[in-house]
PDB file of C-alpha atoms in Angstrom:
ATOM      1  CA  MET A   1      98.451 110.738  83.805  1.00  0.00           C
ATOM      2  CA  THR A   2      96.823 108.218  87.176  1.00  0.00           C
ATOM      3  CA  VAL A   3      93.689 109.403  88.452  1.00  0.00           C
ATOM      4  CA  VAL A   4      93.641 108.008  91.809  1.00  0.00           C
ATOM      5  CA  ASN A   5      89.376 108.775  94.012  1.00  0.00           C
ATOM      6  CA  THR A   6      90.028 107.887  97.562  1.00  0.00           C
ATOM      7  CA  HIS A   7      86.755 107.570  97.757  1.00  0.00           C
ATOM      8  CA  SER A   8      82.857 107.110  96.242  1.00  0.00           C
ATOM      9  CA  HIS A   9      82.150 111.619  97.148  1.00  0.00           C
ATOM     10  CA  TRP A  10      81.658 114.134  94.445  1.00  0.00           C
ATOM     11  CA  ASP A  11      83.988 116.460  95.527  1.00  0.00           C
ATOM     12  CA  HIS A  12      86.153 113.802  94.762  1.00  0.00           C
ATOM     13  CA  PHE A  13      85.989 112.777  92.082  1.00  0.00           C
ATOM     14  CA  GLY A  14      83.801 115.933  90.870  1.00  0.00           C
ATOM     15  CA  GLY A  15      87.025 117.264  88.615  1.00  0.00           C
ATOM     16  CA  ASN A  16      87.868 113.568  86.486  1.00  0.00           C
ATOM     17  CA  ARG A  17      85.419 114.944  84.030  1.00  0.00           C
ATOM     18  CA  ASP A  18      87.209 118.003  83.253  1.00  0.00           C
ATOM     19  CA  LEU A  19      89.909 115.981  83.043  1.00  0.00           C
ATOM     20  CA  GLN A  20      89.034 112.586  80.444  1.00  0.00           C
ATOM     21  CA  SER A  21      89.944 114.672  76.976  1.00  0.00           C
ATOM     22  CA  LEU A  22      93.520 114.657  77.911  1.00  0.00           C
ATOM     23  CA  PRO A  23      95.272 112.190  76.577  1.00  0.00           C
ATOM     24  CA  ASN A  24      96.726 108.508  78.226  1.00  0.00           C
ATOM     25  CA  VAL A  25      94.398 109.320  81.364  1.00  0.00           C
ATOM     26  CA  ARG A  26      94.140 105.912  83.629  1.00  0.00           C
ATOM     27  CA  PHE A  27      91.103 106.735  86.343  1.00  0.00           C
ATOM     28  CA  TYR A  28      90.948 104.584  89.406  1.00  0.00           C
ATOM     29  CA  GLY A  29      87.850 105.424  90.361  1.00  0.00           C
ATOM     30  CA  TYR A  30      85.036 107.286  88.706  1.00  0.00           C
ATOM     31  CA  GLN A  31      84.970 106.667  84.986  1.00  0.00           C
ATOM     32  CA  PRO A  32      83.801 109.527  83.601  1.00  0.00           C
ATOM     33  CA  ASP A  33      81.611 109.640  79.670  1.00  0.00           C
ATOM     34  CA  GLY A  34      79.689 111.653  78.224  1.00  0.00           C
ATOM     35  CA  ARG A  35      77.329 112.593  81.634  1.00  0.00           C
ATOM     36  CA  TYR A  36      78.136 112.757  85.007  1.00  0.00           C
ATOM     37  CA  GLU A  37      76.753 111.513  88.245  1.00  0.00           C
ATOM     38  CA  PRO A  38      76.696 112.534  91.616  1.00  0.00           C
ATOM     39  CA  PHE A  39      76.478 109.211  93.302  1.00  0.00           C
ATOM     40  CA  PRO A  40      77.408 106.743  91.800  1.00  0.00           C
ATOM     41  CA  GLN A  41      77.266 102.831  91.257  1.00  0.00           C
ATOM     42  CA  TYR A  42      79.596 100.253  90.692  1.00  0.00           C
ATOM     43  CA  PRO A  43      80.655  99.985  88.531  1.00  0.00           C
ATOM     44  CA  ARG A  44      80.746 103.296  87.045  1.00  0.00           C
ATOM     45  CA  TYR A  45      82.729 104.065  90.689  1.00  0.00           C
ATOM     46  CA  SER A  46      85.854 100.805  91.782  1.00  0.00           C
ATOM     47  CA  VAL A  47      88.334 100.518  92.757  1.00  0.00           C
ATOM     48  CA  ASP A  48      89.024  97.706  91.767  1.00  0.00           C
ATOM     49  CA  ALA A  49      91.357  97.864  89.240  1.00  0.00           C
ATOM     50  CA  LEU A  50      93.264  98.936  92.698  1.00  0.00           C
ATOM     51  CA  PHE A  51      93.982  95.541  94.138  1.00  0.00           C
ATOM     52  CA  ASP A  52      93.223  93.309  91.065  1.00  0.00           C
ATOM     53  CA  GLY A  53      89.205  92.020  91.701  1.00  0.00           C
ATOM     54  CA  GLU A  54      91.450  90.160  94.766  1.00  0.00           C
ATOM     55  CA  GLU A  55      89.239  91.050  98.201  1.00  0.00           C
ATOM     56  CA  GLU A  56      93.495  91.748 100.177  1.00  0.00           C
ATOM     57  CA  SER A  57      94.124  95.433 102.024  1.00  0.00           C
ATOM     58  CA  VAL A  58      97.267  95.761 100.076  1.00  0.00           C
ATOM     59  CA  HIS A  59      98.340  96.510  96.665  1.00  0.00           C
ATOM     60  CA  SER A  60     101.547  97.692  96.839  1.00  0.00           C
ATOM     61  CA  GLU A  61     101.597  97.967  93.242  1.00  0.00           C
ATOM     62  CA  LEU A  62     100.007 101.182  91.717  1.00  0.00           C
ATOM     63  CA  ALA A  63     102.766 103.068  88.949  1.00  0.00           C
ATOM     64  CA  ILE A  64     101.894 105.985  89.075  1.00  0.00           C
ATOM     65  CA  GLY A  65     104.940 108.715  87.426  1.00  0.00           C
ATOM     66  CA  LYS A  66     108.346 107.307  88.221  1.00  0.00           C
ATOM     67  CA  ARG A  67     106.411 106.079  92.589  1.00  0.00           C
ATOM     68  CA  ARG A  68     105.495 103.037  93.258  1.00  0.00           C
ATOM     69  CA  VAL A  69     102.185 103.890  95.648  1.00  0.00           C
ATOM     70  CA  THR A  70     100.608 101.547  98.022  1.00  0.00           C
ATOM     71  CA  ALA A  71      97.068 101.684  97.700  1.00  0.00           C
ATOM     72  CA  LEU A  72      94.896 100.075 101.783  1.00  0.00           C
ATOM     73  CA  LYS A  73      91.568  99.627 101.070  1.00  0.00           C
ATOM     74  CA  ILE A  74      89.717 101.550 105.078  1.00  0.00           C
ATOM     75  CA  PRO A  75      86.214 101.180 104.654  1.00  0.00           C
ATOM     76  CA  GLY A  76      83.970 103.261 106.938  1.00  0.00           C
ATOM     77  CA  HIS A  77      83.803 106.925 105.240  1.00  0.00           C
ATOM     78  CA  THR A  78      82.104 105.018 102.776  1.00  0.00           C
ATOM     79  CA  GLU A  79      82.585 101.593 101.654  1.00  0.00           C
ATOM     80  CA  ASP A  80      85.472 102.267  99.448  1.00  0.00           C
ATOM     81  CA  SER A  81      87.432 104.320 100.748  1.00  0.00           C
ATOM     82  CA  ILE A  82      91.487 103.230 100.240  1.00  0.00           C
ATOM     83  CA  ALA A  83      94.263 105.322 102.051  1.00  0.00           C
ATOM     84  CA  LEU A  84      97.615 105.493  99.807  1.00  0.00           C
ATOM     85  CA  TYR A  85     101.223 105.162 100.557  1.00  0.00           C
ATOM     86  CA  ASP A  86     104.482 107.125  99.169  1.00  0.00           C
ATOM     87  CA  ALA A  87     106.472 104.943 100.502  1.00  0.00           C
ATOM     88  CA  ARG A  88     109.281 107.926  98.834  1.00  0.00           C
ATOM     89  CA  GLU A  89     108.844 110.143 100.158  1.00  0.00           C
ATOM     90  CA  GLN A  90     106.833 108.509 103.540  1.00  0.00           C
ATOM     91  CA  LEU A  91     103.066 110.331 103.811  1.00  0.00           C
ATOM     92  CA  LEU A  92     100.170 108.623 104.135  1.00  0.00           C
ATOM     93  CA  PHE A  93      96.901 109.957 102.991  1.00  0.00           C
ATOM     94  CA  THR A  94      93.614 108.859 104.668  1.00  0.00           C
ATOM     95  CA  SER A  95      91.906 111.406 102.689  1.00  0.00           C
ATOM     96  CA  ASP A  96      88.097 111.818 104.521  1.00  0.00           C
ATOM     97  CA  THR A  97      89.061 108.733 107.083  1.00  0.00           C
ATOM     98  CA  VAL A  98      91.829 110.820 108.840  1.00  0.00           C
ATOM     99  CA  CYS A  99      91.981 114.653 108.318  1.00  0.00           C
ATOM    100  CA  PRO A 100      90.705 118.099 110.286  1.00  0.00           C
ATOM    101  CA  CYS A 101      87.514 118.901 109.317  1.00  0.00           C
ATOM    102  CA  LEU A 102      84.175 116.967 110.926  1.00  0.00           C
ATOM    103  CA  LEU A 103      84.165 113.503 110.228  1.00  0.00           C
ATOM    104  CA  PHE A 104      81.787 111.764 109.207  1.00  0.00           C
ATOM    105  CA  ILE A 105      80.869 108.606 109.400  1.00  0.00           C
ATOM    106  CA  GLU A 106      79.344 105.492 107.060  1.00  0.00           C
ATOM    107  CA  ASP A 107      79.926 102.265 108.827  1.00  0.00           C
ATOM    108  CA  TRP A 108      81.355 102.406 112.142  1.00  0.00           C
ATOM    109  CA  SER A 109      82.571  99.422 113.016  1.00  0.00           C
ATOM    110  CA  ALA A 110      84.378  98.974 109.706  1.00  0.00           C
ATOM    111  CA  TYR A 111      85.721 102.155 110.352  1.00  0.00           C
ATOM    112  CA  LEU A 112      87.304 101.274 114.289  1.00  0.00           C
ATOM    113  CA  GLN A 113      88.296  98.084 111.742  1.00  0.00           C
ATOM    114  CA  SER A 114      90.339 100.861 109.530  1.00  0.00           C
ATOM    115  CA  ALA A 115      91.628 103.341 111.882  1.00  0.00           C
ATOM    116  CA  ALA A 116      92.894 100.211 113.084  1.00  0.00           C
ATOM    117  CA  LEU A 117      94.104  98.965 110.112  1.00  0.00           C
ATOM    118  CA  LEU A 118      96.351 102.320 109.637  1.00  0.00           C
ATOM    119  CA  LYS A 119      97.859 101.986 113.148  1.00  0.00           C
ATOM    120  CA  ARG A 120      99.434  98.888 112.051  1.00  0.00           C
ATOM    121  CA  PHE A 121     100.669 100.395 108.858  1.00  0.00           C
ATOM    122  CA  VAL A 122     102.439 102.917 109.994  1.00  0.00           C
ATOM    123  CA  ALA A 123     104.163 101.286 112.823  1.00  0.00           C
ATOM    124  CA  GLU A 124     105.374  98.969 110.033  1.00  0.00           C
ATOM    125  CA  ASN A 125     106.404 101.431 107.219  1.00  0.00           C
ATOM    126  CA  PRO A 126     108.266 104.740 107.783  1.00  0.00           C
ATOM    127  CA  VAL A 127     105.854 107.376 107.730  1.00  0.00           C
ATOM    128  CA  LYS A 128     106.291 111.822 108.359  1.00  0.00           C
ATOM    129  CA  TRP A 129     103.466 112.788 108.008  1.00  0.00           C
ATOM    130  CA  LEU A 130      99.500 112.328 107.357  1.00  0.00           C
ATOM    131  CA  LEU A 131      97.622 114.200 104.302  1.00  0.00           C
ATOM    132  CA  GLY A 132      93.892 114.297 105.417  1.00  0.00           C
ATOM    133  CA  GLY A 133      91.293 115.389 102.274  1.00  0.00           C
ATOM    134  CA  HIS A 134      89.736 118.904 103.621  1.00  0.00           C
ATOM    135  CA  LEU A 135      90.976 121.469 106.018  1.00  0.00           C
ATOM    136  CA  GLU A 136      87.654 122.592 107.738  1.00  0.00           C
ATOM    137  CA  MET A 137      89.980 123.925 111.163  1.00  0.00           C
ATOM    138  CA  SER A 138      92.289 126.718 112.445  1.00  0.00           C
ATOM    139  CA  ARG A 139      95.008 126.626 114.156  1.00  0.00           C
ATOM    140  CA  PRO A 140      94.855 126.153 118.549  1.00  0.00           C
ATOM    141  CA  LYS A 141      93.706 129.094 119.421  1.00  0.00           C
ATOM    142  CA  ALA A 142      96.163 130.610 121.470  1.00  0.00           C
ATOM    143  CA  ASP A 143      93.643 131.722 124.594  1.00  0.00           C
ATOM    144  CA  ASN A 144      92.087 128.184 125.109  1.00  0.00           C
ATOM    145  CA  ARG A 145      93.525 126.484 122.332  1.00  0.00           C
ATOM    146  CA  GLN A 146      90.497 125.416 120.309  1.00  0.00           C
ATOM    147  CA  HIS A 147      89.915 124.969 116.667  1.00  0.00           C
ATOM    148  CA  GLU A 148      87.318 127.909 114.717  1.00  0.00           C
ATOM    149  CA  TYR A 149      85.548 125.688 112.825  1.00  0.00           C
ATOM    150  CA  PHE A 150      85.253 126.791 109.167  1.00  0.00           C
ATOM    151  CA  TYR A 151      81.879 125.905 106.868  1.00  0.00           C
ATOM    152  CA  PHE A 152      81.521 124.180 104.281  1.00  0.00           C
ATOM    153  CA  GLY A 153      81.261 126.369 100.493  1.00  0.00           C
ATOM    154  CA  SER A 154      83.986 128.995 103.193  1.00  0.00           C
ATOM    155  CA  ASN A 155      85.377 131.823 100.885  1.00  0.00           C
ATOM    156  CA  SER A 156      88.222 132.274 103.916  1.00  0.00           C
ATOM    157  CA  HIS A 157      90.111 129.854 106.230  1.00  0.00           C
ATOM    158  CA  ARG A 158      91.406 132.765 108.227  1.00  0.00           C
ATOM    159  CA  ASP A 159      94.759 130.803 110.391  1.00  0.00           C
ATOM    160  CA  GLU A 160      94.512 127.406 108.873  1.00  0.00           C
ATOM    161  CA  HIS A 161      94.947 123.966 110.216  1.00  0.00           C
ATOM    162  CA  ALA A 162      98.540 122.741 108.349  1.00  0.00           C
ATOM    163  CA  LEU A 163      97.273 120.498 106.247  1.00  0.00           C
ATOM    164  CA  GLN A 164     100.521 116.992 106.998  1.00  0.00           C
ATOM    165  CA  LEU A 165      99.207 115.631 110.487  1.00  0.00           C
ATOM    166  CA  PRO A 166     101.388 113.948 113.299  1.00  0.00           C
ATOM    167  CA  LEU A 167     101.015 109.345 113.035  1.00  0.00           C
ATOM    168  CA  SER A 168      99.337 110.306 116.243  1.00  0.00           C
ATOM    169  CA  TYR A 169      96.069 111.596 115.163  1.00  0.00           C
ATOM    170  CA  LEU A 170      95.532 108.448 114.396  1.00  0.00           C
ATOM    171  CA  ALA A 171      94.452 107.577 117.796  1.00  0.00           C
ATOM    172  CA  LEU A 172      93.233 111.201 118.649  1.00  0.00           C
ATOM    173  CA  ALA A 173      90.104 109.955 115.708  1.00  0.00           C
ATOM    174  CA  GLU A 174      90.156 106.834 117.022  1.00  0.00           C
ATOM    175  CA  ARG A 175      89.210 108.196 120.421  1.00  0.00           C
ATOM    176  CA  GLU A 176      86.776 110.550 119.217  1.00  0.00           C
ATOM    177  CA  VAL A 177      84.217 108.432 116.748  1.00  0.00           C
ATOM    178  CA  LYS A 178      84.613 105.966 120.513  1.00  0.00           C
ATOM    179  CA  ARG A 179      84.098 108.005 122.714  1.00  0.00           C
ATOM    180  CA  VAL A 180      80.783 109.030 119.926  1.00  0.00           C
ATOM    181  CA  LEU A 181      79.876 105.533 120.182  1.00  0.00           C
ATOM    182  CA  ALA A 182      80.070 105.162 123.800  1.00  0.00           C
ATOM    183  CA  ASP A 183      77.499 108.565 124.215  1.00  0.00           C
ATOM    184  CA  ALA A 184      74.399 106.751 122.121  1.00  0.00           C
ATOM    185  CA  ASP A 185      71.789 104.914 123.293  1.00  0.00           C
ATOM    186  CA  ASP A 186      71.457 100.969 121.389  1.00  0.00           C
ATOM    187  CA  GLN A 187      70.337 102.093 118.146  1.00  0.00           C
ATOM    188  CA  GLY A 188      73.863 103.520 117.729  1.00  0.00           C
ATOM    189  CA  PRO A 189      74.270 107.346 116.065  1.00  0.00           C
ATOM    190  CA  ARG A 190      73.088 108.818 114.474  1.00  0.00           C
ATOM    191  CA  TYR A 191      72.190 112.052 112.723  1.00  0.00           C
ATOM    192  CA  ASP A 192      70.179 114.544 115.106  1.00  0.00           C
ATOM    193  CA  ALA A 193      68.438 116.671 112.739  1.00  0.00           C
ATOM    194  CA  ARG A 194      67.478 114.910 109.300  1.00  0.00           C
ATOM    195  CA  ARG A 195      68.262 111.550 107.827  1.00  0.00           C
ATOM    196  CA  ILE A 196      70.483 112.258 104.102  1.00  0.00           C
ATOM    197  CA  ASP A 197      68.246 111.967 100.959  1.00  0.00           C
ATOM    198  CA  LYS A 198      68.272 108.569  99.869  1.00  0.00           C
ATOM    199  CA  PRO A 199      70.266 108.832  96.888  1.00  0.00           C
ATOM    200  CA  PHE A 200      73.354 110.031  98.760  1.00  0.00           C
ATOM    201  CA  HIS A 201      73.280 108.004 101.234  1.00  0.00           C
ATOM    202  CA  ASP A 202      72.007 104.826 102.433  1.00  0.00           C
ATOM    203  CA  VAL A 203      72.840 105.697 106.091  1.00  0.00           C
ATOM    204  CA  PRO A 204      72.070 107.846 108.840  1.00  0.00           C
ATOM    205  CA  MET A 205      75.457 110.162 109.144  1.00  0.00           C
ATOM    206  CA  VAL A 206      77.038 111.257 111.919  1.00  0.00           C
ATOM    207  CA  PRO A 207      79.576 114.620 111.973  1.00  0.00           C
ATOM    208  CA  VAL A 208      82.064 113.709 114.325  1.00  0.00           C
ATOM    209  CA  PRO A 209      84.502 116.628 115.650  1.00  0.00           C
ATOM    210  CA  PHE A 210      87.585 116.080 115.089  1.00  0.00           C
ATOM    211  CA  PRO A 211      89.604 116.973 118.111  1.00  0.00           C
ATOM    212  CA  GLY A 212      90.485 120.533 119.152  1.00  0.00           C
ATOM    213  CA  ILE A 213      87.232 121.070 117.195  1.00  0.00           C
ATOM    214  CA  PRO A 214      84.390 122.115 120.127  1.00  0.00           C
ATOM    215  CA  SER A 215      81.375 119.307 120.359  1.00  0.00           C
ATOM    216  CA  TYR A 216      78.735 121.615 119.794  1.00  0.00           C
ATOM    217  CA  TYR A 217      79.592 122.336 115.196  1.00  0.00           C
ATOM    218  CA  ARG A 218      78.018 118.923 114.988  1.00  0.00           C
ATOM    219  CA  ASP A 219      74.873 120.135 115.691  1.00  0.00           C
ATOM    220  CA  ASP A 220      75.755 123.160 113.094  1.00  0.00           C
ATOM    221  CA  ALA A 221      76.448 120.681 110.694  1.00  0.00           C
ATOM    222  CA  ASN A 222      72.905 120.979 109.605  1.00  0.00           C
ATOM    223  CA  ARG A 223      74.214 123.555 107.295  1.00  0.00           C
ATOM    224  CA  LEU A 224      76.720 121.225 105.896  1.00  0.00           C
ATOM    225  CA  VAL A 225      74.364 118.454 104.776  1.00  0.00           C
ATOM    226  CA  ASP A 226      71.118 121.536 103.859  1.00  0.00           C
ATOM    227  CA  ILE A 227      74.022 122.706 101.774  1.00  0.00           C
ATOM    228  CA  LEU A 228      74.416 119.125 100.671  1.00  0.00           C
ATOM    229  CA  ARG A 229      70.888 118.140  99.815  1.00  0.00           C
ATOM    230  CA  GLN A 230      70.634 121.522  97.669  1.00  0.00           C
ATOM    231  CA  ARG A 231      73.488 121.046  95.301  1.00  0.00           C
ATOM    232  CA  HIS A 232      71.485 117.083  95.364  1.00  0.00           C
ATOM    233  CA  ALA A 233      68.924 118.830  94.259  1.00  0.00           C
ATOM    234  CA  SER A 234      69.993 121.233  91.802  1.00  0.00           C
ATOM    235  CA  ASP A 235      72.786 118.472  90.128  1.00  0.00           C
ATOM    236  CA  GLU A 236      69.584 116.253  89.517  1.00  0.00           C
ATOM    237  CA  ARG A 237      68.114 119.477  87.782  1.00  0.00           C
TER     238      ARG A 237
END
């Protein structure tokens, strides 16, 4: 079995510890052992082996079962974010970099560079769909074409948005991020209410509503941050 984590957020690697007892498991990302770290540092979390320790953005020789998968470095959401391309199925897994949700960004410049890289990639390779890491919004409503936002931890997603996204959503996500940058002051975008505690992230994170989510949900992301902080405090205990 091959396990590839798209980035170092606990909601993407937390299941690794439940798989470590299985035979012949290889992990790319979080390396579990007897203890669990919700915020692991290098080398406990690393995808370097995917890229053979080289600086190139693309590694095209990863074998997952009978498939050959291309991994692309796409920092921005996190420094270690990657995308995965399944050439056989023509699917590009963009994880939290592009998904129907609130977009959280650590490095704005890196995010825009990664968005440009992804656009070049889909122009040069056959891609049917983008597949993000979260589903946090409904399908467009008939009356206003807006989407209902499902809060973090919601027990139900009524009329949930489809997982697969058309390639045009790459440009839409890039446009929304550029809009937030344009509206920011000289210090750049920063979280409206508070700074997430340092053990979780070293930089402020501004939630960018994905196209179709009304912008006022950005303020309601306070609830998301509160939950993350509470879970972090619980993990420390």
